[in-house]
mmCIF file of C-alpha atoms and ligand atoms in Angstrom:
data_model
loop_
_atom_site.group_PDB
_atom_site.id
_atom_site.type_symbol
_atom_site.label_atom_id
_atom_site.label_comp_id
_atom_site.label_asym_id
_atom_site.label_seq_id
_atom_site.Cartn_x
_atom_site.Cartn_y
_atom_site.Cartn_z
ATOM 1 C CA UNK A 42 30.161 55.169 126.262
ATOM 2 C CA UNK A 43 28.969 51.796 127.177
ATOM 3 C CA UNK A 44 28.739 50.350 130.327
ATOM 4 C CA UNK A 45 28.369 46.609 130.980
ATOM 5 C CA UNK A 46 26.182 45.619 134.022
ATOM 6 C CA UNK A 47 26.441 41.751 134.988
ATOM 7 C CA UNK A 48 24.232 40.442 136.964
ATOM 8 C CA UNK A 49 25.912 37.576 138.741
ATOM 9 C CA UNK A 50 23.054 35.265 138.959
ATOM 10 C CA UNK A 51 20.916 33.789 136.308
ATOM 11 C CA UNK A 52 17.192 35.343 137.157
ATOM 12 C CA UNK A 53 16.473 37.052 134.276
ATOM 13 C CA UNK A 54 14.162 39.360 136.160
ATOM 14 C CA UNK A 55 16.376 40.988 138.788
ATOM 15 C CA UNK A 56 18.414 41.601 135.839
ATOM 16 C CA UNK A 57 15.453 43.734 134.367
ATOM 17 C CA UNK A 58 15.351 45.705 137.924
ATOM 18 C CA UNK A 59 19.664 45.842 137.752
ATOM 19 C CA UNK A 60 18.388 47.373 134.336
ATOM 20 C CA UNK A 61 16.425 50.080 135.026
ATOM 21 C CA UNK A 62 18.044 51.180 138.032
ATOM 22 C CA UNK A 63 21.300 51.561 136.460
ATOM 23 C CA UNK A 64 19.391 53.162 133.248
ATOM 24 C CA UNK A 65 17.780 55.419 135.509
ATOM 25 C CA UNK A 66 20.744 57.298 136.740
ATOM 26 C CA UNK A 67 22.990 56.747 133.189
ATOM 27 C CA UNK A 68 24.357 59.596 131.373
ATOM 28 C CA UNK A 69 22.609 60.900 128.230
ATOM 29 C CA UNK A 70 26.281 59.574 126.670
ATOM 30 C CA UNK A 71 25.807 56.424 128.598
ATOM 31 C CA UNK A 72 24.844 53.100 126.656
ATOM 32 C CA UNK A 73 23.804 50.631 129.495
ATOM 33 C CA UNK A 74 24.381 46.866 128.572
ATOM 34 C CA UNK A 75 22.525 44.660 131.791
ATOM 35 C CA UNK A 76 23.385 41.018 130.844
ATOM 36 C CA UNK A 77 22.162 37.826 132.918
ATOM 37 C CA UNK A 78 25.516 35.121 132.881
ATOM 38 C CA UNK A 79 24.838 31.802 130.604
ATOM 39 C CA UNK A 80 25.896 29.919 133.884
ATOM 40 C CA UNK A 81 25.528 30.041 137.727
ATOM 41 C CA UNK A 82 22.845 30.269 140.590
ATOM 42 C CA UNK A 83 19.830 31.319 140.197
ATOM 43 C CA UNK A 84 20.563 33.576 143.087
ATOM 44 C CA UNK A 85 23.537 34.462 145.554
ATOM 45 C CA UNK A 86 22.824 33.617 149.265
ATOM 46 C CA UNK A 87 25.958 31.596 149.959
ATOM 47 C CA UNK A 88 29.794 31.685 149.664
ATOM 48 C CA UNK A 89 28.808 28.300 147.331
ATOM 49 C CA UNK A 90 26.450 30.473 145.464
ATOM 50 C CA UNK A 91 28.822 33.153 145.067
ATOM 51 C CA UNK A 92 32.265 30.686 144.219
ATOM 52 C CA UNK A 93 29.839 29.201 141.513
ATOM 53 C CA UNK A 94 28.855 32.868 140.206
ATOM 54 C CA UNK A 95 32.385 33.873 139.490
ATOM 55 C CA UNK A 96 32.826 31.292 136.053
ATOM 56 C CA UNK A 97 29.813 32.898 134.665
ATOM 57 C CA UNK A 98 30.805 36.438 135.611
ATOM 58 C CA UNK A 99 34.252 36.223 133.825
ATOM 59 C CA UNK A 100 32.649 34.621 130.856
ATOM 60 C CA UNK A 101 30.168 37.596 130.642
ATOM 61 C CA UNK A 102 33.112 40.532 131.001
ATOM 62 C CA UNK A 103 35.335 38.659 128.402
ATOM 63 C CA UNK A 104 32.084 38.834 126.526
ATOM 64 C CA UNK A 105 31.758 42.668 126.931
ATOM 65 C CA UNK A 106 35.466 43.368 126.468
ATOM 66 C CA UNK A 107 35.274 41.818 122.375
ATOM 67 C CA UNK A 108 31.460 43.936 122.521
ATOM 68 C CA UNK A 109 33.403 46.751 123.340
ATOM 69 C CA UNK A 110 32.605 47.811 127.099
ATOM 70 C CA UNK A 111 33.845 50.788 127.869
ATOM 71 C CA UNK A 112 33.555 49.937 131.739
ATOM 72 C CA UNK A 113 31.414 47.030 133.948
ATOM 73 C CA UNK A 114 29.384 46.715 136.898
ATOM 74 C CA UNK A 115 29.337 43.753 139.003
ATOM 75 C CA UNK A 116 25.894 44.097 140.606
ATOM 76 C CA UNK A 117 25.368 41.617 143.570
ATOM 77 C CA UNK A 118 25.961 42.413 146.513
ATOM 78 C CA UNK A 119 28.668 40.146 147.182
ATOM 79 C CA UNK A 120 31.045 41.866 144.515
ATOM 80 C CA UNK A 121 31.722 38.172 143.082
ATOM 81 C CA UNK A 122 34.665 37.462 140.923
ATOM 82 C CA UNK A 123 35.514 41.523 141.081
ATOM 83 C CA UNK A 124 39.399 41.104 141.282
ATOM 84 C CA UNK A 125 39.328 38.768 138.439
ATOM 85 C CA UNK A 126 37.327 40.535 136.067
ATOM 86 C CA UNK A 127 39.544 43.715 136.958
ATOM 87 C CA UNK A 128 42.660 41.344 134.989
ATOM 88 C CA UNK A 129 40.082 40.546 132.122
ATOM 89 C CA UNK A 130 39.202 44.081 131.655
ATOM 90 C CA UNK A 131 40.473 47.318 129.783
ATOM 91 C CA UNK A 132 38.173 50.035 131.345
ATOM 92 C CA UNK A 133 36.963 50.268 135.172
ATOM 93 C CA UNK A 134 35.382 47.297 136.893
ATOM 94 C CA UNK A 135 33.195 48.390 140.201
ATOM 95 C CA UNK A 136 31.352 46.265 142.383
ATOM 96 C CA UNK A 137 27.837 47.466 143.886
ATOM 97 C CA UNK A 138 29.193 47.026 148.067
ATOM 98 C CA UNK A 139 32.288 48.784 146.919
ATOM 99 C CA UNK A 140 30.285 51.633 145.119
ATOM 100 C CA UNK A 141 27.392 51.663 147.801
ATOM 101 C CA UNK A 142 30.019 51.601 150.451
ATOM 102 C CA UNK A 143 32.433 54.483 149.935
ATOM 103 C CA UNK A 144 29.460 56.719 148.809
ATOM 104 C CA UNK A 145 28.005 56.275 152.675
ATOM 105 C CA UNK A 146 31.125 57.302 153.394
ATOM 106 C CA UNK A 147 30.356 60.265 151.763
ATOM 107 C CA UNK A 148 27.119 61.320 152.828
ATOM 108 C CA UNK A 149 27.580 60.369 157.049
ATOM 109 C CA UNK A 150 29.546 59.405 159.981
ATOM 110 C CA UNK A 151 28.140 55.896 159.957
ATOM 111 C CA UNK A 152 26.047 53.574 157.513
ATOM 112 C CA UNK A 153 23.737 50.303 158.522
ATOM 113 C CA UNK A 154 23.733 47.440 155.649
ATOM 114 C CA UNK A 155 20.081 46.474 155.201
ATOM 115 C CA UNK A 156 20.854 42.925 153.440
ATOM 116 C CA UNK A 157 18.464 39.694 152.598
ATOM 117 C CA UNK A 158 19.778 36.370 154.445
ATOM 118 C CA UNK A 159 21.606 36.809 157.810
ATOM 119 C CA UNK A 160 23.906 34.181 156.463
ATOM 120 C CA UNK A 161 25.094 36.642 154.526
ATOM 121 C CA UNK A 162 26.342 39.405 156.878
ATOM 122 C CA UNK A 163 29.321 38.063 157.490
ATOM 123 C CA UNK A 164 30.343 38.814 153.913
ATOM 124 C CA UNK A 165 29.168 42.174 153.850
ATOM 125 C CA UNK A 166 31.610 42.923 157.140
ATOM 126 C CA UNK A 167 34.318 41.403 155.125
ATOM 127 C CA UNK A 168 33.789 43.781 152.463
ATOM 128 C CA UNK A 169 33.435 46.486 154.621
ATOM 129 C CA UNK A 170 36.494 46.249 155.915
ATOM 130 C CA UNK A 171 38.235 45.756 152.541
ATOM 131 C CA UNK A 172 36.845 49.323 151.438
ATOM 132 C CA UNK A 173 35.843 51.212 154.428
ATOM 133 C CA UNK A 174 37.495 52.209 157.188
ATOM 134 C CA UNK A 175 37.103 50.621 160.842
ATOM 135 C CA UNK A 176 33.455 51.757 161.908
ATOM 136 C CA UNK A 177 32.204 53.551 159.212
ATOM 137 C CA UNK A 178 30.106 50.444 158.573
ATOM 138 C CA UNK A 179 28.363 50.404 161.936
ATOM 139 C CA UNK A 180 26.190 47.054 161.575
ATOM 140 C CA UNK A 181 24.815 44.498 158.844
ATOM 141 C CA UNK A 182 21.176 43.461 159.592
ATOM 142 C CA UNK A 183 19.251 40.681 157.660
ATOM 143 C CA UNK A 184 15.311 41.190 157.002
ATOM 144 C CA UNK A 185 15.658 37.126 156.265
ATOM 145 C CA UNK A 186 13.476 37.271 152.748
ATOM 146 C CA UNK A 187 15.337 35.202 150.135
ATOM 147 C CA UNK A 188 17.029 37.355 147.052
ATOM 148 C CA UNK A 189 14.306 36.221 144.742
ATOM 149 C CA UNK A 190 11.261 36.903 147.024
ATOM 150 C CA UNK A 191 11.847 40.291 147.568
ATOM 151 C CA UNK A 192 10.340 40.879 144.287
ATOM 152 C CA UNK A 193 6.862 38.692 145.361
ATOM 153 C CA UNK A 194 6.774 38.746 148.901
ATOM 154 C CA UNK A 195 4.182 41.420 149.616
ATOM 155 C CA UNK A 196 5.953 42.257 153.302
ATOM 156 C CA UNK A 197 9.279 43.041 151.938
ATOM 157 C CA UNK A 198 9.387 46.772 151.755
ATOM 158 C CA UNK A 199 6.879 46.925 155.410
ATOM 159 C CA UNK A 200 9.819 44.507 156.857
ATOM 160 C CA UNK A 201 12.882 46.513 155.305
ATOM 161 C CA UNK A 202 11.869 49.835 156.030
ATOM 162 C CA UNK A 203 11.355 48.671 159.700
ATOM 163 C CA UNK A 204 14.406 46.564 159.598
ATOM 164 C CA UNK A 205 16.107 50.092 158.073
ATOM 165 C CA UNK A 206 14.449 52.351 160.702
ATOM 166 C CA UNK A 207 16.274 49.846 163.968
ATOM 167 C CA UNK A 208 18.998 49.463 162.681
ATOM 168 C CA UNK A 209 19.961 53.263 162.358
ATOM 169 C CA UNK A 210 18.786 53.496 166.391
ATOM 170 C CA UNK A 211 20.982 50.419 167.096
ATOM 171 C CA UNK A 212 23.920 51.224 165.080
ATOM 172 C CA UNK A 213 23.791 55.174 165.886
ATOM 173 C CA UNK A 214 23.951 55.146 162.016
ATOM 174 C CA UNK A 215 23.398 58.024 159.895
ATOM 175 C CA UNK A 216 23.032 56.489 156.492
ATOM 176 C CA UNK A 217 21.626 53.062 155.037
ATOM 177 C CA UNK A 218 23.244 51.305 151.874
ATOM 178 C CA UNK A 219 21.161 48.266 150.679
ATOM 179 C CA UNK A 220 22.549 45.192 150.765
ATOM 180 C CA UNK A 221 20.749 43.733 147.670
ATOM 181 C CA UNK A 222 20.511 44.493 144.174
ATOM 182 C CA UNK A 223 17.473 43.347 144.365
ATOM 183 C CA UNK A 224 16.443 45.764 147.026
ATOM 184 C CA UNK A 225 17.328 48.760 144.510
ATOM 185 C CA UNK A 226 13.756 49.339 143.835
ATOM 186 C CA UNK A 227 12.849 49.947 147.304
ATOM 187 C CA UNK A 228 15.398 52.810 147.718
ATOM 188 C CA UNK A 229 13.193 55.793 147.374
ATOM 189 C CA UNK A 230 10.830 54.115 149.881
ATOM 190 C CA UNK A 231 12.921 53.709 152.390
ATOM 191 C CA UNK A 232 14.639 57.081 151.861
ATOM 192 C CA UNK A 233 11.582 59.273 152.134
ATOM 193 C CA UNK A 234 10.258 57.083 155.211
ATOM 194 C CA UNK A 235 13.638 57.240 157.395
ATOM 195 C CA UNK A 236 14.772 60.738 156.137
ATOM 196 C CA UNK A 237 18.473 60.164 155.512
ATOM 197 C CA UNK A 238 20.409 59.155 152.371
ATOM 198 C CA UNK A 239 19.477 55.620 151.107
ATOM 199 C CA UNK A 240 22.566 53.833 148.647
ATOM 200 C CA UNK A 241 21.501 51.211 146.147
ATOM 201 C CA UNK A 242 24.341 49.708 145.045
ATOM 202 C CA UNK A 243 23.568 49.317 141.161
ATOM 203 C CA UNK A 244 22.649 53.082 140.572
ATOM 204 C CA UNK A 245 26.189 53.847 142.717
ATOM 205 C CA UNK A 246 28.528 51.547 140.938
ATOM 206 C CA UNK A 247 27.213 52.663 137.109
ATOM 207 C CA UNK A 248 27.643 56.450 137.749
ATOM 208 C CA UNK A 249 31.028 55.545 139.365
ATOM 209 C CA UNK A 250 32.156 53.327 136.368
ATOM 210 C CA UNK A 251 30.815 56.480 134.447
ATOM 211 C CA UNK A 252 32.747 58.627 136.397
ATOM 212 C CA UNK A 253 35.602 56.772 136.174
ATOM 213 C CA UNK A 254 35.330 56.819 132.108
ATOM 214 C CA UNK A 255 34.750 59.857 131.806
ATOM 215 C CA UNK A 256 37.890 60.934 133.885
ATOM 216 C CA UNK A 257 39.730 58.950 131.209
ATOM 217 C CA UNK A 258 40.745 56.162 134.142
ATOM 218 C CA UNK A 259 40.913 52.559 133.051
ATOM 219 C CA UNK A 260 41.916 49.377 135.064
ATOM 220 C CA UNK A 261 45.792 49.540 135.222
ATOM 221 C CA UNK A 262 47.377 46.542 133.409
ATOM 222 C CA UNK A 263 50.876 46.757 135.440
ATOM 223 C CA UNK A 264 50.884 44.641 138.172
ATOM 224 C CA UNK A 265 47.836 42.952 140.384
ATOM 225 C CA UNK A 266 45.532 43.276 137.709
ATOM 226 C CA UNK A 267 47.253 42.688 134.323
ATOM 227 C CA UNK A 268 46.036 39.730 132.324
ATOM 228 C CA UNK A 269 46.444 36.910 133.781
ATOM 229 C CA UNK A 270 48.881 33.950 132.486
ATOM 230 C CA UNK A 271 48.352 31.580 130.054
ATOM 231 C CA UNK A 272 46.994 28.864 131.035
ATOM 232 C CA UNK A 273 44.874 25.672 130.535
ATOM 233 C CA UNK A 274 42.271 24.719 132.689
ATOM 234 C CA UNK A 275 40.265 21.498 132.353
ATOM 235 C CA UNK A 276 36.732 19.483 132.712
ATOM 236 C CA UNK A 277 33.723 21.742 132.914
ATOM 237 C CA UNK A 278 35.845 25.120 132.666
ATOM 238 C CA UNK A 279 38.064 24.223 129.279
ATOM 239 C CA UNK A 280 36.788 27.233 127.566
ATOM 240 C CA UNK A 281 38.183 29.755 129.826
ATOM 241 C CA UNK A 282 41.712 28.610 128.644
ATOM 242 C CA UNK A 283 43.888 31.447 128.235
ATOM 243 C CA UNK A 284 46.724 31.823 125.519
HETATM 244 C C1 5HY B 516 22.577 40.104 145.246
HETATM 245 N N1 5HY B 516 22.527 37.930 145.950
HETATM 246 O O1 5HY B 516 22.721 41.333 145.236
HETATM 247 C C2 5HY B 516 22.960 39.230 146.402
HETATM 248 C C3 5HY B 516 22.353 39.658 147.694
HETATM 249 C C4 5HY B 516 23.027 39.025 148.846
HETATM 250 O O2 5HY B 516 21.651 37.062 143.992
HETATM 251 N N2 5HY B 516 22.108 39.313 144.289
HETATM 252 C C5 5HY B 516 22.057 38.022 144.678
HETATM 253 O O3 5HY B 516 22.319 38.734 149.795
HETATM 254 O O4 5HY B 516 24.256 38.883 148.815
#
């Protein structure tokens, strides 16, 4: 099979890290396609990052439906443009919060969101409460390092693991999902220092879309999510017109 990962923003080396964390987990049977959108921020910290995201996203999963996806990930934390690519696509869409999210749910009472800006939080609550139910997620804390210094800043893990290790106290928490694709590379770190299960989002959502595959399950097309209408749009976003 082949799974589709999209990175939402256009910094071609978190998609190298969305990459290998989603390669790292993938199936013997499992082709993984990461793939870095032709337009769109640099990186999400914003609801005008993410509203800008979504063009590119859809471009990139009508891009992977003619390859021949099998399935897609959406991997930012922010689960951009996720209902709309569900009516673009034949196979399963999943979004990293939504994967990360119900597999805390799994593991523990409870689960902290360890995310980048604190601007940010209030999304991830919104999420939460669009796939969790009340109080599983507990809190959403911000370690305040911008999505692309996470890879640079020398402090980032130091500040996350102690940013993880609080917010479990604080929360009464019993798991932590990261709030940051970019953060996937810190997940065994933070695991073996804090001693309870640790979700990255990227390596979640592709053995879920996997999972989903492999159970034969594709997006339904009645309804919500079939293709959407006809239609011509205009200006800047004339190519996504639909017959
Ligand atoms: C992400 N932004 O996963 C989010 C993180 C965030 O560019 N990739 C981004 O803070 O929402």
């Amino acid at each position: 099979m082949r799974i589709q990962v999209v990175n939402p923003n256009t910094t071609e080396s978190m998609t190298a890290l969305i990459a290998a964390s989603a390669r790292a987990v993938a199936g013997p049977g499992t082709v993984v396609d990461a793939v870095t959108p032709a337009m769109g921020p640099a990186s999400i910290e914003s609801h005008y990052d993410e509203a800008l995201a979504v063009p590119g996203v859809l471009a990139a999963i009508a891009e992977g439906e003619r390859s021949g996806a099998d399935g897609h990930v959406l991997a930012c934390f922010g689960d951009p443009g996720l209902d709309a690519a569900r009516e673009l696509a034949t196979g399963p869409v999943v979004g990293i919060a939504e994967a990360a999210m119900h597999a805390a749910t799994l593991v523990g009472r409870g689960f902290s969101v360890v995310t980048t800006l604190s601007r940010t939080r209030g999304r991830a609550h919104d999420l939460a409460a669009r796939y969790v139910a009340a109080g599983a997620c507990r809190g959403v804390h911000a370690c305040d390092i911008p999505v692309l210094e996470l890879e640079t800043d020398p402090a980032a893990r130091k500040r996350v693991v102690a940013l993880a290790r609080d917010a479990l106290d604080r929360d009464g928490s019993d798991v932590v999902v990261l709030g940051c694709a970019g953060l996937a590379a810190l997940v065994a770190d933070v695991a073996d220092e804090l001693g309870v299960p640790v979700i990255d989002g990227v390596a979640a959502a592709t053995l879920l879309v996997q999972s989903l595959i492999t159970l034969g399950l594709r997006t339904s097309a009645r309804g919500e999510y079939a293709r959407p209408p006809a239609k011509r749009y205009t200006g800047l976003l004339g190519g996504f017109t639909t017959s």
